[in-house]
Amino acid sequence: MQTVELEIVYTEAQYQVFFECQKRFRVVQKGGRVGFTRGAAQFFIQTMAMADKPKMMLWGDETLVNVRKYFNMYFRPILQRIGPEGKTWHFNQQDMELKLGNGVCHFRSADRPYRWEGFGYHVVFLNEAGLILRN
């Protein structure tokens, strides 16, 4: 097994929400520029990489355009520091599925909510939950 050292830094607020909060469900009301989208991406990668048993995760966003944008902006740069795609991690663009270590993350958009069901996710992150859940 390959060991990878990653320097992932969280703000105090990010650390409190992702690691210290013991509540099963967390709703964080915040404004832009707080960095929770970046922090959530870091948390997902760290959780997947460190999982000792299979871990199913869901990243939900309002549109598929946003899902792709956030994957390329926040996930891909960290993943590339881990190693080349196909060796230590794999992203299936057609299925919008990331595999890393024992973790699998599905990326879904609210414009196709039927694709969110039936996977028994351990962790769910809804980016822009207010927009996703407005109806």
PDB file of N, CA and C in Angstrom, residues 13-106:
ATOM      1  N   ALA A  13     -13.258  27.493  11.068  1.00  0.00           N
ATOM      2  CA  ALA A  13     -14.686  27.198  10.858  1.00  0.00           C
ATOM      3  C   ALA A  13     -14.873  25.891  10.100  1.00  0.00           C
ATOM      4  N   GLN A  14     -14.058  25.654   9.072  1.00  0.00           N
ATOM      5  CA  GLN A  14     -14.141  24.399   8.325  1.00  0.00           C
ATOM      6  C   GLN A  14     -13.844  23.211   9.236  1.00  0.00           C
ATOM      7  N   TYR A  15     -12.803  23.316  10.034  1.00  0.00           N
ATOM      8  CA  TYR A  15     -12.407  22.228  10.918  1.00  0.00           C
ATOM      9  C   TYR A  15     -13.521  21.912  11.922  1.00  0.00           C
ATOM     10  N   GLN A  16     -14.140  22.951  12.463  1.00  0.00           N
ATOM     11  CA  GLN A  16     -15.224  22.739  13.425  1.00  0.00           C
ATOM     12  C   GLN A  16     -16.378  21.968  12.794  1.00  0.00           C
ATOM     13  N   VAL A  17     -16.776  22.354  11.583  1.00  0.00           N
ATOM     14  CA  VAL A  17     -17.918  21.716  10.921  1.00  0.00           C
ATOM     15  C   VAL A  17     -17.591  20.295  10.473  1.00  0.00           C
ATOM     16  N   PHE A  18     -16.436  20.105   9.851  1.00  0.00           N
ATOM     17  CA  PHE A  18     -16.124  18.803   9.255  1.00  0.00           C
ATOM     18  C   PHE A  18     -15.565  17.780  10.236  1.00  0.00           C
ATOM     19  N   PHE A  19     -14.955  18.231  11.331  1.00  0.00           N
ATOM     20  CA  PHE A  19     -14.299  17.276  12.227  1.00  0.00           C
ATOM     21  C   PHE A  19     -14.781  17.320  13.677  1.00  0.00           C
ATOM     22  N   GLU A  20     -15.127  18.478  14.193  1.00  0.00           N
ATOM     23  CA  GLU A  20     -15.476  18.577  15.605  1.00  0.00           C
ATOM     24  C   GLU A  20     -16.967  18.417  15.883  1.00  0.00           C
ATOM     25  N   CYS A  21     -17.806  18.815  14.961  1.00  0.00           N
ATOM     26  CA  CYS A  21     -19.250  18.718  15.161  1.00  0.00           C
ATOM     27  C   CYS A  21     -19.663  17.249  15.195  1.00  0.00           C
ATOM     28  N   GLN A  22     -20.405  16.864  16.217  1.00  0.00           N
ATOM     29  CA  GLN A  22     -20.817  15.473  16.391  1.00  0.00           C
ATOM     30  C   GLN A  22     -22.245  15.210  15.905  1.00  0.00           C
ATOM     31  N   LYS A  23     -22.923  16.224  15.411  1.00  0.00           N
ATOM     32  CA  LYS A  23     -24.297  16.042  14.940  1.00  0.00           C
ATOM     33  C   LYS A  23     -24.299  15.217  13.658  1.00  0.00           C
ATOM     34  N   ARG A  24     -25.309  14.389  13.520  1.00  0.00           N
ATOM     35  CA  ARG A  24     -25.415  13.550  12.326  1.00  0.00           C
ATOM     36  C   ARG A  24     -25.727  14.395  11.091  1.00  0.00           C
ATOM     37  N   PHE A  25     -26.597  15.387  11.249  1.00  0.00           N
ATOM     38  CA  PHE A  25     -26.964  16.276  10.153  1.00  0.00           C
ATOM     39  C   PHE A  25     -26.491  17.678  10.494  1.00  0.00           C
ATOM     40  N   ARG A  26     -25.853  18.324   9.529  1.00  0.00           N
ATOM     41  CA  ARG A  26     -25.339  19.678   9.757  1.00  0.00           C
ATOM     42  C   ARG A  26     -25.792  20.578   8.620  1.00  0.00           C
ATOM     43  N   VAL A  27     -26.386  21.677   8.974  1.00  0.00           N
ATOM     44  CA  VAL A  27     -26.746  22.689   7.995  1.00  0.00           C
ATOM     45  C   VAL A  27     -25.946  23.930   8.363  1.00  0.00           C
ATOM     46  N   VAL A  28     -25.132  24.375   7.433  1.00  0.00           N
ATOM     47  CA  VAL A  28     -24.281  25.525   7.697  1.00  0.00           C
ATOM     48  C   VAL A  28     -24.772  26.671   6.828  1.00  0.00           C
ATOM     49  N   GLN A  29     -25.310  27.679   7.481  1.00  0.00           N
ATOM     50  CA  GLN A  29     -25.769  28.863   6.772  1.00  0.00           C
ATOM     51  C   GLN A  29     -24.609  29.848   6.774  1.00  0.00           C
ATOM     52  N   LYS A  30     -24.146  30.174   5.591  1.00  0.00           N
ATOM     53  CA  LYS A  30     -22.990  31.058   5.502  1.00  0.00           C
ATOM     54  C   LYS A  30     -23.070  31.836   4.191  1.00  0.00           C
ATOM     55  N   GLY A  31     -22.272  32.838   4.114  1.00  0.00           N
ATOM     56  CA  GLY A  31     -22.199  33.622   2.891  1.00  0.00           C
ATOM     57  C   GLY A  31     -21.053  33.145   2.029  1.00  0.00           C
ATOM     58  N   GLY A  32     -20.943  33.741   0.874  1.00  0.00           N
ATOM     59  CA  GLY A  32     -19.848  33.412  -0.020  1.00  0.00           C
ATOM     60  C   GLY A  32     -18.508  33.814   0.563  1.00  0.00           C
ATOM     61  N   ARG A  33     -17.468  33.284   0.006  1.00  0.00           N
ATOM     62  CA  ARG A  33     -16.087  33.615   0.373  1.00  0.00           C
ATOM     63  C   ARG A  33     -15.643  33.022   1.707  1.00  0.00           C
ATOM     64  N   VAL A  34     -16.443  32.115   2.281  1.00  0.00           N
ATOM     65  CA  VAL A  34     -16.060  31.481   3.534  1.00  0.00           C
ATOM     66  C   VAL A  34     -15.152  30.277   3.258  1.00  0.00           C
ATOM     67  N   GLY A  35     -15.305  29.676   2.089  1.00  0.00           N
ATOM     68  CA  GLY A  35     -14.437  28.564   1.705  1.00  0.00           C
ATOM     69  C   GLY A  35     -14.965  27.183   2.038  1.00  0.00           C
ATOM     70  N   PHE A  36     -16.262  27.053   2.265  1.00  0.00           N
ATOM     71  CA  PHE A  36     -16.786  25.741   2.627  1.00  0.00           C
ATOM     72  C   PHE A  36     -16.821  24.772   1.451  1.00  0.00           C
ATOM     73  N   THR A  37     -16.948  25.265   0.239  1.00  0.00           N
ATOM     74  CA  THR A  37     -16.920  24.362  -0.912  1.00  0.00           C
ATOM     75  C   THR A  37     -15.536  23.748  -1.042  1.00  0.00           C
ATOM     76  N   ARG A  38     -14.494  24.557  -0.958  1.00  0.00           N
ATOM     77  CA  ARG A  38     -13.117  24.045  -1.003  1.00  0.00           C
ATOM     78  C   ARG A  38     -12.863  23.108   0.189  1.00  0.00           C
ATOM     79  N   GLY A  39     -13.284  23.526   1.370  1.00  0.00           N
ATOM     80  CA  GLY A  39     -13.093  22.696   2.558  1.00  0.00           C
ATOM     81  C   GLY A  39     -13.799  21.354   2.438  1.00  0.00           C
ATOM     82  N   ALA A  40     -14.997  21.347   1.871  1.00  0.00           N
ATOM     83  CA  ALA A  40     -15.739  20.096   1.695  1.00  0.00           C
ATOM     84  C   ALA A  40     -15.015  19.179   0.709  1.00  0.00           C
ATOM     85  N   ALA A  41     -14.486  19.745  -0.359  1.00  0.00           N
ATOM     86  CA  ALA A  41     -13.729  18.941  -1.327  1.00  0.00           C
ATOM     87  C   ALA A  41     -12.513  18.313  -0.648  1.00  0.00           C
ATOM     88  N   GLN A  42     -11.809  19.104   0.141  1.00  0.00           N
ATOM     89  CA  GLN A  42     -10.644  18.591   0.879  1.00  0.00           C
ATOM     90  C   GLN A  42     -11.065  17.478   1.833  1.00  0.00           C
ATOM     91  N   PHE A  43     -12.174  17.705   2.553  1.00  0.00           N
ATOM     92  CA  PHE A  43     -12.684  16.717   3.494  1.00  0.00           C
ATOM     93  C   PHE A  43     -13.058  15.420   2.780  1.00  0.00           C
ATOM     94  N   PHE A  44     -13.706  15.519   1.620  1.00  0.00           N
ATOM     95  CA  PHE A  44     -14.085  14.323   0.864  1.00  0.00           C
ATOM     96  C   PHE A  44     -12.838  13.539   0.469  1.00  0.00           C
ATOM     97  N   ILE A  45     -11.846  14.215  -0.065  1.00  0.00           N
ATOM     98  CA  ILE A  45     -10.625  13.529  -0.500  1.00  0.00           C
ATOM     99  C   ILE A  45      -9.936  12.877   0.690  1.00  0.00           C
ATOM    100  N   GLN A  46      -9.806  13.603   1.776  1.00  0.00           N
ATOM    101  CA  GLN A  46      -9.149  13.066   2.964  1.00  0.00           C
ATOM    102  C   GLN A  46      -9.911  11.869   3.513  1.00  0.00           C
ATOM    103  N   THR A  47     -11.225  11.955   3.573  1.00  0.00           N
ATOM    104  CA  THR A  47     -12.047  10.859   4.084  1.00  0.00           C
ATOM    105  C   THR A  47     -11.925   9.623   3.202  1.00  0.00           C
ATOM    106  N   MET A  48     -11.968   9.817   1.898  1.00  0.00           N
ATOM    107  CA  MET A  48     -11.851   8.693   0.975  1.00  0.00           C
ATOM    108  C   MET A  48     -10.477   8.045   1.066  1.00  0.00           C
ATOM    109  N   ALA A  49      -9.438   8.858   1.115  1.00  0.00           N
ATOM    110  CA  ALA A  49      -8.076   8.340   1.142  1.00  0.00           C
ATOM    111  C   ALA A  49      -7.772   7.584   2.431  1.00  0.00           C
ATOM    112  N   MET A  50      -8.400   7.979   3.524  1.00  0.00           N
ATOM    113  CA  MET A  50      -8.103   7.381   4.823  1.00  0.00           C
ATOM    114  C   MET A  50      -9.101   6.294   5.236  1.00  0.00           C
ATOM    115  N   ALA A  51     -10.116   6.048   4.438  1.00  0.00           N
ATOM    116  CA  ALA A  51     -11.157   5.077   4.806  1.00  0.00           C
ATOM    117  C   ALA A  51     -10.573   3.668   4.911  1.00  0.00           C
ATOM    118  N   ASP A  52     -10.819   3.016   6.043  1.00  0.00           N
ATOM    119  CA  ASP A  52     -10.327   1.654   6.229  1.00  0.00           C
ATOM    120  C   ASP A  52     -11.327   0.612   5.721  1.00  0.00           C
ATOM    121  N   LYS A  53     -12.547   1.046   5.422  1.00  0.00           N
ATOM    122  CA  LYS A  53     -13.546   0.169   4.827  1.00  0.00           C
ATOM    123  C   LYS A  53     -14.318   0.985   3.793  1.00  0.00           C
ATOM    124  N   PRO A  54     -15.063   0.339   2.904  1.00  0.00           N
ATOM    125  CA  PRO A  54     -15.751   1.090   1.837  1.00  0.00           C
ATOM    126  C   PRO A  54     -16.574   2.257   2.370  1.00  0.00           C
ATOM    127  N   LYS A  55     -16.452   3.376   1.706  1.00  0.00           N
ATOM    128  CA  LYS A  55     -17.131   4.613   2.116  1.00  0.00           C
ATOM    129  C   LYS A  55     -17.795   5.200   0.870  1.00  0.00           C
ATOM    130  N   MET A  56     -19.133   5.293   0.909  1.00  0.00           N
ATOM    131  CA  MET A  56     -19.893   5.877  -0.192  1.00  0.00           C
ATOM    132  C   MET A  56     -20.216   7.331   0.137  1.00  0.00           C
ATOM    133  N   MET A  57     -19.916   8.219  -0.805  1.00  0.00           N
ATOM    134  CA  MET A  57     -20.114   9.639  -0.575  1.00  0.00           C
ATOM    135  C   MET A  57     -20.867  10.249  -1.754  1.00  0.00           C
ATOM    136  N   LEU A  58     -21.611  11.305  -1.466  1.00  0.00           N
ATOM    137  CA  LEU A  58     -22.373  12.005  -2.499  1.00  0.00           C
ATOM    138  C   LEU A  58     -22.069  13.495  -2.411  1.00  0.00           C
ATOM    139  N   TRP A  59     -21.701  14.064  -3.551  1.00  0.00           N
ATOM    140  CA  TRP A  59     -21.521  15.513  -3.684  1.00  0.00           C
ATOM    141  C   TRP A  59     -22.674  15.988  -4.560  1.00  0.00           C
ATOM    142  N   GLY A  60     -23.577  16.764  -3.998  1.00  0.00           N
ATOM    143  CA  GLY A  60     -24.715  17.269  -4.754  1.00  0.00           C
ATOM    144  C   GLY A  60     -24.579  18.754  -5.012  1.00  0.00           C
ATOM    145  N   ASP A  61     -24.978  19.171  -6.193  1.00  0.00           N
ATOM    146  CA  ASP A  61     -24.937  20.589  -6.545  1.00  0.00           C
ATOM    147  C   ASP A  61     -26.143  20.915  -7.409  1.00  0.00           C
ATOM    148  N   GLU A  62     -26.346  22.189  -7.635  1.00  0.00           N
ATOM    149  CA  GLU A  62     -27.532  22.624  -8.354  1.00  0.00           C
ATOM    150  C   GLU A  62     -27.520  22.190  -9.823  1.00  0.00           C
ATOM    151  N   THR A  63     -26.401  22.333 -10.497  1.00  0.00           N
ATOM    152  CA  THR A  63     -26.326  22.007 -11.930  1.00  0.00           C
ATOM    153  C   THR A  63     -25.106  21.143 -12.216  1.00  0.00           C
ATOM    154  N   LEU A  64     -25.157  20.420 -13.310  1.00  0.00           N
ATOM    155  CA  LEU A  64     -24.025  19.609 -13.749  1.00  0.00           C
ATOM    156  C   LEU A  64     -22.829  20.495 -14.095  1.00  0.00           C
ATOM    157  N   VAL A  65     -23.084  21.677 -14.606  1.00  0.00           N
ATOM    158  CA  VAL A  65     -22.005  22.625 -14.901  1.00  0.00           C
ATOM    159  C   VAL A  65     -21.238  22.948 -13.620  1.00  0.00           C
ATOM    160  N   ASN A  66     -21.946  23.194 -12.528  1.00  0.00           N
ATOM    161  CA  ASN A  66     -21.286  23.475 -11.249  1.00  0.00           C
ATOM    162  C   ASN A  66     -20.514  22.264 -10.746  1.00  0.00           C
ATOM    163  N   VAL A  67     -21.086  21.079 -10.871  1.00  0.00           N
ATOM    164  CA  VAL A  67     -20.411  19.859 -10.428  1.00  0.00           C
ATOM    165  C   VAL A  67     -19.069  19.749 -11.139  1.00  0.00           C
ATOM    166  N   ARG A  68     -19.067  19.894 -12.441  1.00  0.00           N
ATOM    167  CA  ARG A  68     -17.818  19.789 -13.211  1.00  0.00           C
ATOM    168  C   ARG A  68     -16.833  20.894 -12.837  1.00  0.00           C
ATOM    169  N   LYS A  69     -17.357  22.102 -12.667  1.00  0.00           N
ATOM    170  CA  LYS A  69     -16.504  23.236 -12.305  1.00  0.00           C
ATOM    171  C   LYS A  69     -15.819  22.986 -10.967  1.00  0.00           C
ATOM    172  N   TYR A  70     -16.569  22.563  -9.974  1.00  0.00           N
ATOM    173  CA  TYR A  70     -15.987  22.340  -8.650  1.00  0.00           C
ATOM    174  C   TYR A  70     -15.041  21.150  -8.642  1.00  0.00           C
ATOM    175  N   PHE A  71     -15.348  20.098  -9.409  1.00  0.00           N
ATOM    176  CA  PHE A  71     -14.414  18.973  -9.477  1.00  0.00           C
ATOM    177  C   PHE A  71     -13.071  19.449 -10.034  1.00  0.00           C
ATOM    178  N   ASN A  72     -13.118  20.178 -11.133  1.00  0.00           N
ATOM    179  CA  ASN A  72     -11.875  20.637 -11.764  1.00  0.00           C
ATOM    180  C   ASN A  72     -11.154  21.704 -10.941  1.00  0.00           C
ATOM    181  N   MET A  73     -11.904  22.529 -10.231  1.00  0.00           N
ATOM    182  CA  MET A  73     -11.300  23.620  -9.479  1.00  0.00           C
ATOM    183  C   MET A  73     -10.764  23.165  -8.114  1.00  0.00           C
ATOM    184  N   TYR A  74     -11.469  22.273  -7.431  1.00  0.00           N
ATOM    185  CA  TYR A  74     -11.100  21.908  -6.068  1.00  0.00           C
ATOM    186  C   TYR A  74     -10.577  20.478  -5.907  1.00  0.00           C
ATOM    187  N   PHE A  75     -11.196  19.516  -6.558  1.00  0.00           N
ATOM    188  CA  PHE A  75     -10.787  18.123  -6.398  1.00  0.00           C
ATOM    189  C   PHE A  75      -9.531  17.796  -7.207  1.00  0.00           C
ATOM    190  N   ARG A  76      -9.566  18.079  -8.493  1.00  0.00           N
ATOM    191  CA  ARG A  76      -8.490  17.641  -9.387  1.00  0.00           C
ATOM    192  C   ARG A  76      -7.099  18.108  -8.946  1.00  0.00           C
ATOM    193  N   PRO A  77      -6.898  19.368  -8.539  1.00  0.00           N
ATOM    194  CA  PRO A  77      -5.541  19.768  -8.142  1.00  0.00           C
ATOM    195  C   PRO A  77      -4.986  18.967  -6.956  1.00  0.00           C
ATOM    196  N   ILE A  78      -5.826  18.652  -5.984  1.00  0.00           N
ATOM    197  CA  ILE A  78      -5.366  17.849  -4.844  1.00  0.00           C
ATOM    198  C   ILE A  78      -5.108  16.415  -5.287  1.00  0.00           C
ATOM    199  N   LEU A  79      -6.013  15.866  -6.077  1.00  0.00           N
ATOM    200  CA  LEU A  79      -5.845  14.493  -6.556  1.00  0.00           C
ATOM    201  C   LEU A  79      -4.569  14.341  -7.373  1.00  0.00           C
ATOM    202  N   GLN A  80      -4.233  15.328  -8.174  1.00  0.00           N
ATOM    203  CA  GLN A  80      -3.016  15.261  -8.983  1.00  0.00           C
ATOM    204  C   GLN A  80      -1.756  15.283  -8.124  1.00  0.00           C
ATOM    205  N   ARG A  81      -1.848  15.885  -6.937  1.00  0.00           N
ATOM    206  CA  ARG A  81      -0.710  15.843  -6.012  1.00  0.00           C
ATOM    207  C   ARG A  81      -0.551  14.456  -5.409  1.00  0.00           C
ATOM    208  N   ILE A  82      -1.647  13.700  -5.328  1.00  0.00           N
ATOM    209  CA  ILE A  82      -1.593  12.332  -4.816  1.00  0.00           C
ATOM    210  C   ILE A  82      -0.878  11.437  -5.816  1.00  0.00           C
ATOM    211  N   GLY A  83      -1.176  11.639  -7.093  1.00  0.00           N
ATOM    212  CA  GLY A  83      -0.572  10.812  -8.135  1.00  0.00           C
ATOM    213  C   GLY A  83      -1.356  10.940  -9.418  1.00  0.00           C
ATOM    214  N   PRO A  84      -0.849  10.328 -10.473  1.00  0.00           N
ATOM    215  CA  PRO A  84      -1.525  10.435 -11.774  1.00  0.00           C
ATOM    216  C   PRO A  84      -2.863   9.697 -11.782  1.00  0.00           C
ATOM    217  N   GLU A  85      -3.789  10.246 -12.529  1.00  0.00           N
ATOM    218  CA  GLU A  85      -5.092   9.599 -12.655  1.00  0.00           C
ATOM    219  C   GLU A  85      -4.907   8.213 -13.254  1.00  0.00           C
ATOM    220  N   GLY A  86      -5.642   7.264 -12.725  1.00  0.00           N
ATOM    221  CA  GLY A  86      -5.555   5.888 -13.192  1.00  0.00           C
ATOM    222  C   GLY A  86      -4.653   5.032 -12.324  1.00  0.00           C
ATOM    223  N   LYS A  87      -3.757   5.641 -11.579  1.00  0.00           N
ATOM    224  CA  LYS A  87      -2.871   4.879 -10.683  1.00  0.00           C
ATOM    225  C   LYS A  87      -3.410   4.876  -9.259  1.00  0.00           C
ATOM    226  N   THR A  88      -3.577   6.047  -8.664  1.00  0.00           N
ATOM    227  CA  THR A  88      -4.033   6.127  -7.276  1.00  0.00           C
ATOM    228  C   THR A  88      -5.486   6.559  -7.165  1.00  0.00           C
ATOM    229  N   TRP A  89      -6.007   7.149  -8.203  1.00  0.00           N
ATOM    230  CA  TRP A  89      -7.400   7.582  -8.208  1.00  0.00           C
ATOM    231  C   TRP A  89      -7.922   7.508  -9.636  1.00  0.00           C
ATOM    232  N   HIS A  90      -9.246   7.427  -9.748  1.00  0.00           N
ATOM    233  CA  HIS A  90      -9.857   7.376 -11.084  1.00  0.00           C
ATOM    234  C   HIS A  90     -11.165   8.155 -11.064  1.00  0.00           C
ATOM    235  N   PHE A  91     -11.355   8.997 -12.083  1.00  0.00           N
ATOM    236  CA  PHE A  91     -12.603   9.738 -12.228  1.00  0.00           C
ATOM    237  C   PHE A  91     -13.273   9.313 -13.518  1.00  0.00           C
ATOM    238  N   ASN A  92     -14.476   8.743 -13.394  1.00  0.00           N
ATOM    239  CA  ASN A  92     -15.264   8.350 -14.555  1.00  0.00           C
ATOM    240  C   ASN A  92     -16.197   9.516 -14.879  1.00  0.00           C
ATOM    241  N   GLN A  93     -15.858  10.248 -15.927  1.00  0.00           N
ATOM    242  CA  GLN A  93     -16.607  11.454 -16.273  1.00  0.00           C
ATOM    243  C   GLN A  93     -18.032  11.130 -16.717  1.00  0.00           C
ATOM    244  N   GLN A  94     -18.224  10.017 -17.388  1.00  0.00           N
ATOM    245  CA  GLN A  94     -19.567   9.665 -17.852  1.00  0.00           C
ATOM    246  C   GLN A  94     -20.497   9.380 -16.674  1.00  0.00           C
ATOM    247  N   ASP A  95     -20.015   8.637 -15.687  1.00  0.00           N
ATOM    248  CA  ASP A  95     -20.840   8.311 -14.519  1.00  0.00           C
ATOM    249  C   ASP A  95     -20.697   9.334 -13.403  1.00  0.00           C
ATOM    250  N   MET A  96     -19.776  10.285 -13.559  1.00  0.00           N
ATOM    251  CA  MET A  96     -19.483  11.296 -12.532  1.00  0.00           C
ATOM    252  C   MET A  96     -19.199  10.596 -11.199  1.00  0.00           C
ATOM    253  N   GLU A  97     -18.191   9.715 -11.241  1.00  0.00           N
ATOM    254  CA  GLU A  97     -17.835   8.907 -10.085  1.00  0.00           C
ATOM    255  C   GLU A  97     -16.325   8.958  -9.862  1.00  0.00           C
ATOM    256  N   LEU A  98     -15.928   9.277  -8.637  1.00  0.00           N
ATOM    257  CA  LEU A  98     -14.525   9.318  -8.248  1.00  0.00           C
ATOM    258  C   LEU A  98     -14.235   8.131  -7.341  1.00  0.00           C
ATOM    259  N   LYS A  99     -13.157   7.409  -7.638  1.00  0.00           N
ATOM    260  CA  LYS A  99     -12.706   6.319  -6.783  1.00  0.00           C
ATOM    261  C   LYS A  99     -11.317   6.672  -6.273  1.00  0.00           C
ATOM    262  N   LEU A 100     -11.161   6.585  -4.956  1.00  0.00           N
ATOM    263  CA  LEU A 100      -9.890   6.870  -4.299  1.00  0.00           C
ATOM    264  C   LEU A 100      -9.815   6.017  -3.049  1.00  0.00           C
ATOM    265  N   GLY A 101      -8.802   5.192  -2.934  1.00  0.00           N
ATOM    266  CA  GLY A 101      -8.684   4.306  -1.783  1.00  0.00           C
ATOM    267  C   GLY A 101      -9.924   3.447  -1.660  1.00  0.00           C
ATOM    268  N   ASN A 102     -10.509   3.414  -0.463  1.00  0.00           N
ATOM    269  CA  ASN A 102     -11.749   2.663  -0.223  1.00  0.00           C
ATOM    270  C   ASN A 102     -12.992   3.515  -0.440  1.00  0.00           C
ATOM    271  N   GLY A 103     -12.808   4.716  -0.952  1.00  0.00           N
ATOM    272  CA  GLY A 103     -13.931   5.620  -1.120  1.00  0.00           C
ATOM    273  C   GLY A 103     -14.429   5.718  -2.545  1.00  0.00           C
ATOM    274  N   VAL A 104     -15.734   5.915  -2.645  1.00  0.00           N
ATOM    275  CA  VAL A 104     -16.378   6.196  -3.928  1.00  0.00           C
ATOM    276  C   VAL A 104     -17.244   7.422  -3.710  1.00  0.00           C
ATOM    277  N   CYS A 105     -17.083   8.406  -4.575  1.00  0.00           N
ATOM    278  CA  CYS A 105     -17.889   9.624  -4.496  1.00  0.00           C
ATOM    279  C   CYS A 105     -18.666   9.799  -5.788  1.00  0.00           C
ATOM    280  N   HIS A 106     -19.969   9.901  -5.669  1.00  0.00           N
ATOM    281  CA  HIS A 106     -20.817  10.215  -6.810  1.00  0.00           C
ATOM    282  C   HIS A 106     -21.076  11.717  -6.817  1.00  0.00           C
TER     283      HIS A 106
END
